[in-house]
Coordinates of C-alpha atoms in Angstrom, one line a residue:
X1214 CA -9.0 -14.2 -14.7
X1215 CA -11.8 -15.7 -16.5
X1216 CA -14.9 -13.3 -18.3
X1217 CA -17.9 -13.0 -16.3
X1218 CA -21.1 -11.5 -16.7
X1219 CA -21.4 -7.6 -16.3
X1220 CA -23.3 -7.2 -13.1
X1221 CA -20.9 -10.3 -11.7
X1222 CA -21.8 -11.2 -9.2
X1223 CA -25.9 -11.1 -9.2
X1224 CA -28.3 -11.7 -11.9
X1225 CA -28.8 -8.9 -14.5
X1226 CA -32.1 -8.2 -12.7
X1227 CA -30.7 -6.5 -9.7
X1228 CA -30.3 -2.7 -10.1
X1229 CA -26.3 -1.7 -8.9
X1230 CA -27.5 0.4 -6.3
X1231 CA -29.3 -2.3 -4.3
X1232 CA -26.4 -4.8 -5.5
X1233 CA -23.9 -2.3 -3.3
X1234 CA -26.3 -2.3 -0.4
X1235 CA -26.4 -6.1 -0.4
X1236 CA -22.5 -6.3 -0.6
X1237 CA -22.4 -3.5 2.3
X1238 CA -25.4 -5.8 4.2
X1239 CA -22.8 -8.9 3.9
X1240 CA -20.1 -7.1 5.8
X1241 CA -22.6 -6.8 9.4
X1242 CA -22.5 -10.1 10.2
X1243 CA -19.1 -10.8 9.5
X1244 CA -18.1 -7.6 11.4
X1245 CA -20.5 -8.3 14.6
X1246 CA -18.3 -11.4 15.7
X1247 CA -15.3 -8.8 16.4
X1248 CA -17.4 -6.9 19.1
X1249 CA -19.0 -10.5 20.8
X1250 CA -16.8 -10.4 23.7
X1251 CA -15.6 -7.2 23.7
X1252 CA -19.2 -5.6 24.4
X1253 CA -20.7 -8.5 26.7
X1254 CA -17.6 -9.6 28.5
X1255 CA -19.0 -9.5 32.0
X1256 CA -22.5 -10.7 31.3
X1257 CA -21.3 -13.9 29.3
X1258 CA -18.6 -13.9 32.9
X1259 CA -22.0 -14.0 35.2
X1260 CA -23.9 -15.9 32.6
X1261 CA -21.5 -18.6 32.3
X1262 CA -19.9 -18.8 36.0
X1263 CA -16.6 -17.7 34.3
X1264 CA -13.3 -15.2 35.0
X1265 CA -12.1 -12.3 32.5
X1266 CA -9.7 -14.4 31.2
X1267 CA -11.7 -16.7 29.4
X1268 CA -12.8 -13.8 27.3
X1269 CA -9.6 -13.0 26.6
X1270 CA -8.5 -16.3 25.4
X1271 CA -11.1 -16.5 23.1
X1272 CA -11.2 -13.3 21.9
X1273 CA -8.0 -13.8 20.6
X1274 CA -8.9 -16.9 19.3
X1275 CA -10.9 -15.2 16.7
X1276 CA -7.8 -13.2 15.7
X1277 CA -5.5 -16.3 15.7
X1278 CA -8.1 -17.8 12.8
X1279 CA -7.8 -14.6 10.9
X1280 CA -4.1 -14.4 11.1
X1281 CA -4.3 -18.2 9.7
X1282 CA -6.3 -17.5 6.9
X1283 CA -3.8 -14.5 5.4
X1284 CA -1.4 -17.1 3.2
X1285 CA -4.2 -18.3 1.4
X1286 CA -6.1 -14.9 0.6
X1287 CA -4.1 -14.6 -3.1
X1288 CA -5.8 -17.7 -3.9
X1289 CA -9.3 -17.7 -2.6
X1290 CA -10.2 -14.2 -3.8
X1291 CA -9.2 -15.4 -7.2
X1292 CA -11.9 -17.8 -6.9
X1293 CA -14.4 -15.8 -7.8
X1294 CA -18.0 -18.0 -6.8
X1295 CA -19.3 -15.0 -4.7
X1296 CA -22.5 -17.0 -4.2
X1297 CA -21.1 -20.6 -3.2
X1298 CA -18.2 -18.7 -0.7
X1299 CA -21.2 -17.0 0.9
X1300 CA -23.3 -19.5 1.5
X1301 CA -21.0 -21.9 2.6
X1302 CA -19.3 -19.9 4.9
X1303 CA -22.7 -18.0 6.3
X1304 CA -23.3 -21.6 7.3
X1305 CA -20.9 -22.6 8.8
X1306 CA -20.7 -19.6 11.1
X1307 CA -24.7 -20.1 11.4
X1308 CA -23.5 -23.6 13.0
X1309 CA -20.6 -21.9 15.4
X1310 CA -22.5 -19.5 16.1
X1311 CA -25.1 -21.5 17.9
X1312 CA -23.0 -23.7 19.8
X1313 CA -21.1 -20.5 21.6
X1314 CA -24.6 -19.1 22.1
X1315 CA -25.4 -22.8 24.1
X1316 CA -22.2 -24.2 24.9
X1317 CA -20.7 -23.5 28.8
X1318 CA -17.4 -25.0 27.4
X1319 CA -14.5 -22.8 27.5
X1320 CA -12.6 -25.0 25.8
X1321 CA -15.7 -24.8 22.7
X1322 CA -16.2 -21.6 22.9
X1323 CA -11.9 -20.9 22.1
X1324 CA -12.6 -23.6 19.0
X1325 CA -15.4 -22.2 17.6
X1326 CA -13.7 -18.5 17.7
X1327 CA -11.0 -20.0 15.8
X1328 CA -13.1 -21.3 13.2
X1329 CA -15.2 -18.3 13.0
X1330 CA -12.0 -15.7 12.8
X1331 CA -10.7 -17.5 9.6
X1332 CA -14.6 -17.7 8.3
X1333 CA -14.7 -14.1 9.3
X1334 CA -11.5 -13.5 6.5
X1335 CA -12.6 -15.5 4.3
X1336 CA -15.6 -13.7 4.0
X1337 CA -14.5 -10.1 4.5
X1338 CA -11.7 -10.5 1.7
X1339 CA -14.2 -12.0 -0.9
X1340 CA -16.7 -9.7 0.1
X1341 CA -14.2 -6.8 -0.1
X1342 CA -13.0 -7.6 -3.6
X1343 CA -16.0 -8.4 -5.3
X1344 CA -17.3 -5.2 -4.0
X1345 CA -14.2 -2.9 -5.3
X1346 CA -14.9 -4.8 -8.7
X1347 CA -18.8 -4.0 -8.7
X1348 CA -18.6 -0.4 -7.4
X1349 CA -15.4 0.5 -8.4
X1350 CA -15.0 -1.5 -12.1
X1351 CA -11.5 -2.3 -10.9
X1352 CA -10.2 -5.7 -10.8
X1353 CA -8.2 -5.9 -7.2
X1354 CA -6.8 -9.2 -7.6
X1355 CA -4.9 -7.8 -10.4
X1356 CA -2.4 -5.4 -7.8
X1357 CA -1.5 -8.2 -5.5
X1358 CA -1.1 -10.5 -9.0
X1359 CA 2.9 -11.6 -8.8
X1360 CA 4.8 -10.5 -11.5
X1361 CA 2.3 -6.9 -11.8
X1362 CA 4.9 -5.2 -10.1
X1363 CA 5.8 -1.9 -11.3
X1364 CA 9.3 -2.1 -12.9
X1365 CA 10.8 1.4 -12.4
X1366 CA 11.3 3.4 -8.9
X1367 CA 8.8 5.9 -10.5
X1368 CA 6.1 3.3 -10.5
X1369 CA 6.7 1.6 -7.3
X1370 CA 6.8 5.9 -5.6
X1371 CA 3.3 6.0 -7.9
X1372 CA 2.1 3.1 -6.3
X1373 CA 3.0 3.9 -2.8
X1374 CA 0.8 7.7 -3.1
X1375 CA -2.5 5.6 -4.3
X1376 CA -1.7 2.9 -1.1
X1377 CA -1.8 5.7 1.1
X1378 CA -4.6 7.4 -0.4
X1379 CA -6.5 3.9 -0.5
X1380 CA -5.4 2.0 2.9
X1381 CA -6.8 4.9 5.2
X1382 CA -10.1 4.6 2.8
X1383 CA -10.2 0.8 4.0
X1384 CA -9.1 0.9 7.1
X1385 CA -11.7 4.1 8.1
X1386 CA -14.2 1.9 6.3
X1387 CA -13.5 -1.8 8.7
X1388 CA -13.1 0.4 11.7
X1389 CA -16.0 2.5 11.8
X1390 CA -18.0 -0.7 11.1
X1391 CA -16.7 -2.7 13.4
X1392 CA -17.2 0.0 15.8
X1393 CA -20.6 -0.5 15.2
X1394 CA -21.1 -3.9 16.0
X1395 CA -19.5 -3.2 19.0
X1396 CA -22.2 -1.1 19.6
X1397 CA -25.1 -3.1 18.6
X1398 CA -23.8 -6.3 20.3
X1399 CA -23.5 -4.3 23.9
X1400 CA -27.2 -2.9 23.3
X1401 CA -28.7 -6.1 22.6
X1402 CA -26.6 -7.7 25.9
X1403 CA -27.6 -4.5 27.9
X1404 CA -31.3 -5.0 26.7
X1405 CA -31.4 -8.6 26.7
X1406 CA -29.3 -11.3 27.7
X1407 CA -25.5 -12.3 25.8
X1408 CA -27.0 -15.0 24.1
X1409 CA -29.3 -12.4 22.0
X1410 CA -26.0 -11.4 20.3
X1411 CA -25.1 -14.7 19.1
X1412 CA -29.0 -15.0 18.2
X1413 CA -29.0 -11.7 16.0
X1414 CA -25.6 -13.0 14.0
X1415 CA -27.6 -16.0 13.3
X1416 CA -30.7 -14.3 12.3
X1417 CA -28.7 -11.6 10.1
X1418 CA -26.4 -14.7 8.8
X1419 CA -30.0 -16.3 7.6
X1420 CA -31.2 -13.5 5.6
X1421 CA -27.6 -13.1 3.9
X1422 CA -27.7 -16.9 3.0
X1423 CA -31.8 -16.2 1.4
X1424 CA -30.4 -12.6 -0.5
X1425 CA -27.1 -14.9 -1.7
X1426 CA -29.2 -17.7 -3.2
X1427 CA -32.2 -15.3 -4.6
X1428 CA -30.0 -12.7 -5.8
X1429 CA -26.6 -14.8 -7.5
X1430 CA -26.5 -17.3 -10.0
X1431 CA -23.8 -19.9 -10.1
X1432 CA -20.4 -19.4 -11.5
X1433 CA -18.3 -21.9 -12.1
X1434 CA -14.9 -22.9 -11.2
X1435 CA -12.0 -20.2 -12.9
X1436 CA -10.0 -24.1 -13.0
X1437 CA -9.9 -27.2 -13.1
X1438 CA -8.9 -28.1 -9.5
X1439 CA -10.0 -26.3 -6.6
X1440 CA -7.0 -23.7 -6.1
X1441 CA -6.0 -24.4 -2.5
X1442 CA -3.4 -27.5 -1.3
X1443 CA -5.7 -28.8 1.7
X1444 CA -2.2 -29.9 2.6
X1445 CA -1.5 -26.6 3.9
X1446 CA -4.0 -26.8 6.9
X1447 CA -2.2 -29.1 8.7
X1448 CA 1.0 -26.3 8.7
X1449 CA -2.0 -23.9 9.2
X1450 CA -3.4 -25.8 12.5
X1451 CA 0.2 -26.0 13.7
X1452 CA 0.5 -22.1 13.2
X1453 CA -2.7 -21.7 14.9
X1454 CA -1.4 -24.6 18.0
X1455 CA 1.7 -22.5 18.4
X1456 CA 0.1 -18.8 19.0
X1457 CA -2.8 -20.4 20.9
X1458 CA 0.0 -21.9 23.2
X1459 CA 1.4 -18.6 23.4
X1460 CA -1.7 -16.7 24.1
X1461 CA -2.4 -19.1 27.0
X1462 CA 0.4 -18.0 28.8
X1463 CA 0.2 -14.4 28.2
X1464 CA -3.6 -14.1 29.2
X1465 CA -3.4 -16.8 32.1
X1466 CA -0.4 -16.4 33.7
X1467 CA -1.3 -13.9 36.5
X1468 CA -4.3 -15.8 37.0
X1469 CA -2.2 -18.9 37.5
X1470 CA 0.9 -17.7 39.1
X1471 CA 2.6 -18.0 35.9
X1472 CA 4.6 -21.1 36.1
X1473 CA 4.0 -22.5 39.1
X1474 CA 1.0 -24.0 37.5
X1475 CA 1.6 -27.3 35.5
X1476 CA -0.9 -25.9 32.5
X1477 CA 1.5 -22.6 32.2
X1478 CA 5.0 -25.1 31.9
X1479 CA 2.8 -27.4 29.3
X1480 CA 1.9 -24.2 27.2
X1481 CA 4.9 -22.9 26.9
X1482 CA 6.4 -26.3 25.8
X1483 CA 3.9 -26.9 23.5
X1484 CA 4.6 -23.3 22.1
X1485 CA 8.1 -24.3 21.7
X1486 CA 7.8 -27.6 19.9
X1487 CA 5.0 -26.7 17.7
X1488 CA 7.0 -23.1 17.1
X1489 CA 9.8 -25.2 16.0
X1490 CA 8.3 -27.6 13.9
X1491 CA 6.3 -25.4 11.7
X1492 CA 9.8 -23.6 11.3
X1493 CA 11.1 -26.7 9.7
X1494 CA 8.4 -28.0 7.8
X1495 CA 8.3 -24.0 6.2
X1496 CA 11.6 -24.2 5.5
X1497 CA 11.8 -27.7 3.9
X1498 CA 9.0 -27.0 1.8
X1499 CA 8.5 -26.2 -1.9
X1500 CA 5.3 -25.0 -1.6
X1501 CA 5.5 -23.2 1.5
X1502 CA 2.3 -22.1 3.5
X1503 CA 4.5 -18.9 5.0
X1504 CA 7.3 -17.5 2.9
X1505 CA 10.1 -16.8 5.3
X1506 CA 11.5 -14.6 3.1
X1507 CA 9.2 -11.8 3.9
X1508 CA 11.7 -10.8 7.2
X1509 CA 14.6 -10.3 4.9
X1510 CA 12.6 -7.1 3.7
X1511 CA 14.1 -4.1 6.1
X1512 CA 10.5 -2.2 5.9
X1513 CA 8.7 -5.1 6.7
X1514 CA 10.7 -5.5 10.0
X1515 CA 10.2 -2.0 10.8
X1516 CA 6.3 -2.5 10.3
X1517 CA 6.6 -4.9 12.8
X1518 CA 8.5 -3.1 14.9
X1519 CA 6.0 -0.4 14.9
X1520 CA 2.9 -2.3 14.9
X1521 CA 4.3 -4.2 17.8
X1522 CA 5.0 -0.6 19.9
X1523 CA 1.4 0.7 18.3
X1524 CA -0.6 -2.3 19.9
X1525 CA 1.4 -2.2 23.5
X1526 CA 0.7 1.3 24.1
X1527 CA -2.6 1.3 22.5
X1528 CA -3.6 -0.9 25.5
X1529 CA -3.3 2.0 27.9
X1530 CA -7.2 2.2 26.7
X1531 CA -8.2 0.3 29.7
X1532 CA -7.0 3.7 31.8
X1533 CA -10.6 4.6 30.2
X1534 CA -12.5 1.7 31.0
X1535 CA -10.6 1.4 34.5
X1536 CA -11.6 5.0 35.5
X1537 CA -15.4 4.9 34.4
X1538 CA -15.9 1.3 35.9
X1539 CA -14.4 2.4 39.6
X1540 CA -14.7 6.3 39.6
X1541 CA -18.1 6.5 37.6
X1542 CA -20.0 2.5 38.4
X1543 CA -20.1 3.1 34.5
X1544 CA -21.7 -0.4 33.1
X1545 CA -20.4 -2.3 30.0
X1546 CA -22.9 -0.5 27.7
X1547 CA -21.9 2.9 28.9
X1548 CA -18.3 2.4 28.2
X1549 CA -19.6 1.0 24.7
X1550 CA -21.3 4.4 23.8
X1551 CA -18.6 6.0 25.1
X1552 CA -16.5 4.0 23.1
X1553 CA -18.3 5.2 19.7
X1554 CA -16.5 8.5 20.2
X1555 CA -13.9 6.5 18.8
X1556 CA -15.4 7.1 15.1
X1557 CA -14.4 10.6 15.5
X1558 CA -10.9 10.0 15.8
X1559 CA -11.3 7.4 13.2
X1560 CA -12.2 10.1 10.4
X1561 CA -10.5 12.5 11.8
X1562 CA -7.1 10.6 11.8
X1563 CA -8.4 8.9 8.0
X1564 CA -8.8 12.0 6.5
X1565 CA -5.5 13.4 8.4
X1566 CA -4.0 10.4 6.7
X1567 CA -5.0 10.9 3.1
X1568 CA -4.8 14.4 2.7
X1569 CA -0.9 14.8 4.2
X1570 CA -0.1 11.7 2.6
X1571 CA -1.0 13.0 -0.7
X1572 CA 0.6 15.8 0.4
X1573 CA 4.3 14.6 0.6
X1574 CA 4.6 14.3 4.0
X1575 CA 7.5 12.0 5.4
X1576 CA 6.2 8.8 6.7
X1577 CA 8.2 9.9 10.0
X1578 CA 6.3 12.8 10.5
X1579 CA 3.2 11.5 10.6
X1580 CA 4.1 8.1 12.4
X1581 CA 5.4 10.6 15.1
X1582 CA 2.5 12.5 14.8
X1583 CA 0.3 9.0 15.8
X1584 CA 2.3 8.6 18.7
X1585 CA 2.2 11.8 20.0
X1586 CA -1.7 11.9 19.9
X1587 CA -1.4 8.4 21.8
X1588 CA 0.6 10.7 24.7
X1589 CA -1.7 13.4 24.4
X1590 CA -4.7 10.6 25.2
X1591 CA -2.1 9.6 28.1
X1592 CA -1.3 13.2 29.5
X1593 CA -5.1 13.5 29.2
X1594 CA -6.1 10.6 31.5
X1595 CA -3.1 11.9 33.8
X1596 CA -4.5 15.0 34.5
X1597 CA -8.1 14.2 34.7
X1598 CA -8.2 10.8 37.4
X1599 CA -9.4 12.2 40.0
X1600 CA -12.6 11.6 42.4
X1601 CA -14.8 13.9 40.9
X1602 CA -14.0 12.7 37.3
X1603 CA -17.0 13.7 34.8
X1604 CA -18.4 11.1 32.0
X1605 CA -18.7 13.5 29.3
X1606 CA -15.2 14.5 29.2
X1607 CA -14.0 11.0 29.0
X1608 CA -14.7 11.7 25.3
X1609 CA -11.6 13.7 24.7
X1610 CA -9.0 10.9 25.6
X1611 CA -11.0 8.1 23.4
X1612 CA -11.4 10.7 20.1
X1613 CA -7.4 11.7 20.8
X1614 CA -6.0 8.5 20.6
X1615 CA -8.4 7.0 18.5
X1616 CA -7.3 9.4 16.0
X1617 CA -3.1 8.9 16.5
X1618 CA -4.0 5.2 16.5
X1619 CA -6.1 5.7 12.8
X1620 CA -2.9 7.4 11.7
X1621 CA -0.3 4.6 12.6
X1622 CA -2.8 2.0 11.6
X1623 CA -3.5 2.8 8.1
X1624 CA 0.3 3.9 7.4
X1625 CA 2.4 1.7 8.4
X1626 CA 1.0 -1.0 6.2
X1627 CA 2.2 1.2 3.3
X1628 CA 5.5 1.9 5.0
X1629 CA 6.5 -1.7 5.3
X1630 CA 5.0 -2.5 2.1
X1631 CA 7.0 -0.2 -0.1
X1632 CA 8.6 -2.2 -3.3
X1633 CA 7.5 -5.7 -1.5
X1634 CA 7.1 -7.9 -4.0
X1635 CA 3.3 -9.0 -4.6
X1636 CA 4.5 -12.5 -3.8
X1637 CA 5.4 -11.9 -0.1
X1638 CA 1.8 -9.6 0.1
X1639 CA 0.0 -12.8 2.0
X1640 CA 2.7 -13.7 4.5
X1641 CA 3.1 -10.1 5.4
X1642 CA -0.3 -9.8 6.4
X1643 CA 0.0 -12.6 8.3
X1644 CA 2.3 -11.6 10.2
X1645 CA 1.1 -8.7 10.4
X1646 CA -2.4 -10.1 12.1
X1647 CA -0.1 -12.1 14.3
X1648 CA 1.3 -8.7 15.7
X1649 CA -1.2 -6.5 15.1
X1650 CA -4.2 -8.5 16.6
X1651 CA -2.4 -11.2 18.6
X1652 CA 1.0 -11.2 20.0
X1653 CA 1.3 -6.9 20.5
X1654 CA -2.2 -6.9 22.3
X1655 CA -1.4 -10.2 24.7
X1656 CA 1.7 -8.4 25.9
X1657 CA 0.5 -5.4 26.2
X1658 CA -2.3 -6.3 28.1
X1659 CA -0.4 -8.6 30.2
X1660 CA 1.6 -5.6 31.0
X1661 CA -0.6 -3.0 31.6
X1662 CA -3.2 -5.7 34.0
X1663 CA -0.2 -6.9 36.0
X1664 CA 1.5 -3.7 36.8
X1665 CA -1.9 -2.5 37.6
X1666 CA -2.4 -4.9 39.9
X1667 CA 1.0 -4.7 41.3
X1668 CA 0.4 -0.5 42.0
X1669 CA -3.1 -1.1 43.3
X1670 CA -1.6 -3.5 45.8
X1671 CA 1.7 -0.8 46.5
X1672 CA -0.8 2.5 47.0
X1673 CA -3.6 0.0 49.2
X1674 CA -0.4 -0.8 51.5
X1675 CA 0.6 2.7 51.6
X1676 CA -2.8 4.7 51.8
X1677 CA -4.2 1.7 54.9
X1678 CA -1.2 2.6 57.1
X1679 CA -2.8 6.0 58.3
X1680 CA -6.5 4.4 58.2
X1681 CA -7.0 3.4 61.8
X1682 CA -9.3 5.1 64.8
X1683 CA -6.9 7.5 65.4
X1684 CA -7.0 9.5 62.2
X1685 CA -9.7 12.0 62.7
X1686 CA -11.8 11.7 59.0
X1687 CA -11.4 8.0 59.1
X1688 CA -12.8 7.4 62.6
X1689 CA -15.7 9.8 61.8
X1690 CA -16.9 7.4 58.5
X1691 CA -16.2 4.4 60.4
X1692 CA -18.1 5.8 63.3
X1693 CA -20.8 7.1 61.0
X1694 CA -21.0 4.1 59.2
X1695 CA -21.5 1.6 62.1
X1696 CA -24.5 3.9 63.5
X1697 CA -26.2 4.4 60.6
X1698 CA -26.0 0.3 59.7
X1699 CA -27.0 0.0 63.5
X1700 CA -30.3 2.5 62.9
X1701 CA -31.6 -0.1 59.8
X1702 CA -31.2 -3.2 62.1
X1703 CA -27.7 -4.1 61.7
X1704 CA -26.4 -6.2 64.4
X1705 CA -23.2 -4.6 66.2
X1706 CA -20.5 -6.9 64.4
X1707 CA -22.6 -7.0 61.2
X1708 CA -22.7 -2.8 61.1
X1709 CA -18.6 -3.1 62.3
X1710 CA -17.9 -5.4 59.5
X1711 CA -19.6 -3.4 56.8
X1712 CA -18.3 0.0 58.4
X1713 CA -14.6 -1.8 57.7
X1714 CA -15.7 -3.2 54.1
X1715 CA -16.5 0.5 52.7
X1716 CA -13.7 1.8 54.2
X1717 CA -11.7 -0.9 52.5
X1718 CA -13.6 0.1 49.4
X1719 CA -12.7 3.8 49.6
X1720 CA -9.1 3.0 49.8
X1721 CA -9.0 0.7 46.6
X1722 CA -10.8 3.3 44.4
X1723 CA -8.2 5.9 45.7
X1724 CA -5.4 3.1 44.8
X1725 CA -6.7 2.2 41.6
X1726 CA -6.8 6.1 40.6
X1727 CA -3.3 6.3 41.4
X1728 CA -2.6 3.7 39.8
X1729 CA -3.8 4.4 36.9
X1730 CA -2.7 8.0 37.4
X1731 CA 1.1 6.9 37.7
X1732 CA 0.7 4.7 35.3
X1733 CA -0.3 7.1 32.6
X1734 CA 2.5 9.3 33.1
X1735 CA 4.6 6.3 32.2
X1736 CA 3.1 5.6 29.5
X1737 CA 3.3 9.3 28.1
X1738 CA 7.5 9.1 28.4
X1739 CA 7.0 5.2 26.2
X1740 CA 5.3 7.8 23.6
X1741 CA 7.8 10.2 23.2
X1742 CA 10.4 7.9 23.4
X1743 CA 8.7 6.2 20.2
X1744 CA 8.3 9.4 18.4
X1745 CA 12.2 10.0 19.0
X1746 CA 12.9 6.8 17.7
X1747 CA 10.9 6.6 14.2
X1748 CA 11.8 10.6 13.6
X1749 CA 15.9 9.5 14.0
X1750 CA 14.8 5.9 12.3
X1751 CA 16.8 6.1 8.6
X1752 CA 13.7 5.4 5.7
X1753 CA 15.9 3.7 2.8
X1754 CA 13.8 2.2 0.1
X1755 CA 14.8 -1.1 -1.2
X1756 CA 16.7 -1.2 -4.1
X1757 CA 15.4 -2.8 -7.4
X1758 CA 17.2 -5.4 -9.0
X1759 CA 18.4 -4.5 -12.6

């Protein structure tokens, strides 16, 4: 790593503090795009003409581009040209950024998330290192170096207490700030239209671009040669062709009646051929983009494992969102603020995580612990659905599981990572990402939106077969309903029709509630089943070679 200057990366003119807040400024932007869709979903669905699932597909579009990015984060935050990374990449997402704020294309709007989810890395890693190095006076790069790696079982155990000291740091850090821009993007779509978010991004993304060039000088290249084989991309497009195809299926298939329709069957072919050949062209390789190798590692299939059962469960969040949207009429910016409860459980769960870790504390203990709070959230939601719910203790359920989920995220990164060698560090999180942000949520909410459906559907047949003129209650709405639609000027089959549509209406919020009700209970017995299976789970370390 080549000398620079002392107050790398800005000129010697700006004071540390201010540098820190510019560094901390960079992050909003980049952070903002993760809580686009996720905050506006159903005003870009009315603004554009378009169903849920388009969302979906390119929500996870943004995570498919970060998961691309991971093999190549050794070598690009070795760089080390802070200014000319910044700018170029503030632009480029200046550029996407305005054609998904225009665009009605779905098939636009997926691209440019991919782009902008391996921009978003890019940027967040350099961002993230260069600030460690100016705050912190530590050189990061230097612990994911290959060939740094402790050479005893005492330094690799020494190593493991700082990772789960500093993970939860970082992870409480992203996630609280991503929070917020889930926040700020829902009050600017509640307040103004969807388009406004992509407008702020662009207007926060021009005054990082002016602070970058006013504030940084130019650094030169640590080589000769820039340090990145752009042969690499094409494997990277077909990593990116392959989980797309797979994401298609998951989030369109109930749309589609799964493969009945020809786009499902050509999906999951393409998923297949490109799956297979980016398997051979890895393995033939010298210079692989992903290093197979990494699944050898028995922690590092366990952290799958357990990311993978994290992410399913952790989409029993939409019993929240269901609940407030049917039971309360709660709008998306309600169930945004609501959402911000999750900070709590955030710190909460990150200071949980830091103290029992330095502690001692068996990594089975407190995975266990993370999945029991996600039961607890469960057995929460179980016992409150009902009709009379009440917004403000929604709270409990999102700080609860917020928290088990803090603890299970932060961890098992430094389970899975114990005595990895550094050289494997950017194809585990790669893999990780793929789990983590792609493959665990698409299945999971595949699963928890079609057996939804499939209860709603069971509890409408069963609560309509009573509903008819001669059960007393019924017949009095019905009858109510009709006069009272009669008294504003209703015609007689208008004020019958609209008698029979709320009664209709009554009957799906009661079959959504059990639903969601039954469901819940299920999803409580998946959580102690996990925390039975990672307490019994043997923890061997991996041996070091002598």
């Amino acid at each position: 790593m080549p000398s620079y200057p002392k107050n790398y990366p800005f000129y010697n003119w700006v004071p540390k503090p201010i540098g820190i807040i510019i560094l901390l400024v960079f992050f909003l932007p980049i952070l903002t795009v993760g809580g686009t869709y996720s905050a506006n979903g159903t005003e870009m669905m009315s603004g554009l003409g378009i169903i849920s699932e388009h969302i979906q597909f390119a929500n996870f579009a943004t995570s498919i581009g970060m998961a691309a990015f991971c093999p190549f984060l050794y070598r690009l935050v070795c760089i080390r040209r802070e200014k000319m990374m910044c700018i170029a990449g503030f632009s480029l997402m200046y550029i996407f950024s305005y054609i998904c704020a225009k665009t009605d294309s779905i098939f636009l709007l997926a691209l440019c998330s991919l782009f902008m989810g391996f921009l978003r890395m890019v940027l967040m890693m350099v961002n993230l290192f260069t600030l460690i190095k100016y705050a912190g006076h530590v050189e990061a790069t230097e612990k994911i170096t290959p060939g740094n790696e402790p050479a005893t079982g005492e330094g690799w155990d020494k190593l493991d207490i700082e990772r789960s000291a500093a993970q939860p740091a970082i992870y409480l850090f992203f996630m609280v700030l991503g929070q917020l821009g889930t926040s700020l993007t829902a009050w600017l779509t509640y307040e103004y239209e969807w388009q406004y978010v992509y407008y702020f991004m662009m207007g926060l993304l021009l005054l990082c671009i002016l602070i970058s060039f006013v504030t940084m000088p130019y650094h030169k290249y640590a080589t000769r040669r820039f340090p990145i084989n752009f042969k690499q991309f094409g494997n990277a497009s077909i990593f990116c062709i392959t989980l797309m195809c797979i994401t298609y299926v998951l989030t369109y298939g109930k749309v589609l009646d799964w493969y009945d329709d020809p786009t499902i069957r050509w999906a999951t072919v393409g998923a297949v051929v490109a799956g297979i050949l980016f398997v051979y062209i890895e393995a033939t390789r010298r210079n692989p983009y992903y290093q197979f190798d990494v699944l050898k590692l028995r922690t590092i299939r366990f952290g799958f494992l357990f990311y993978f059962l994290l992410m399913v469960l952790n989409s029993s969040s939409l019993f929240v969102n269901v609940f407030t949207g049917i039971g309360m009429k709660l709008d998306n910016y309600q169930n945004a603020t609501l959402g911000n409860w999750s900070m709590l459980g955030y710190f909460i769960g990150g200071i949980a995580t830091i103290w029992l870790s330095v502690k001692g504390v068996h990594f089975k203990y407190l995975f266990a612990a993370g999945f029991l709070f996600l039961g607890l959230s469960a057995m929460f939601m179980y016992f409150e659905v009902q009709d009379a719910g009440l917004y403000e203790r929604m709270k409990y359920p999102v700080i609860i599981r917020s928290t088990g989920m803090m603890l299970l995220y932060s961890l098992i990164p430094t389970f899975a990572t114990q005595r990895m060698p550094y050289k494997f560090l950017s194809s585990w999180i790669c893999t990780m990402l793929t789990v983590r942000m792609v493959l665990a949520p698409g299945i999971g909410t595949a699963l928890y939106s079609n057996v939804l459906q499939e209860r709603q559907q069971y509890y409408i047949t069963r609560y309509a077969q009573n509903v008819d003129m001669m059960h007393p209650e019924a017949s009095a709405s019905f009858t109510q309903t009709v006069q009272g639609m009669q008294y504003q000027g209703k015609s007689k089959q208008e004020a019958v029709h609209m008698a029979a549509m709320s009664a209709k209406g009554r009957i799906q919020v009661q079959a959504t509630l059990s639903a969601v009700k039954e469901m819940a209970g299920w999803t409580l017995y998946a959580c102690l089943f996990c925390m039975i299976f990672v307490v019994i789970l043997p923890y061997p370390k991996r041996k070091l070679l002598t």
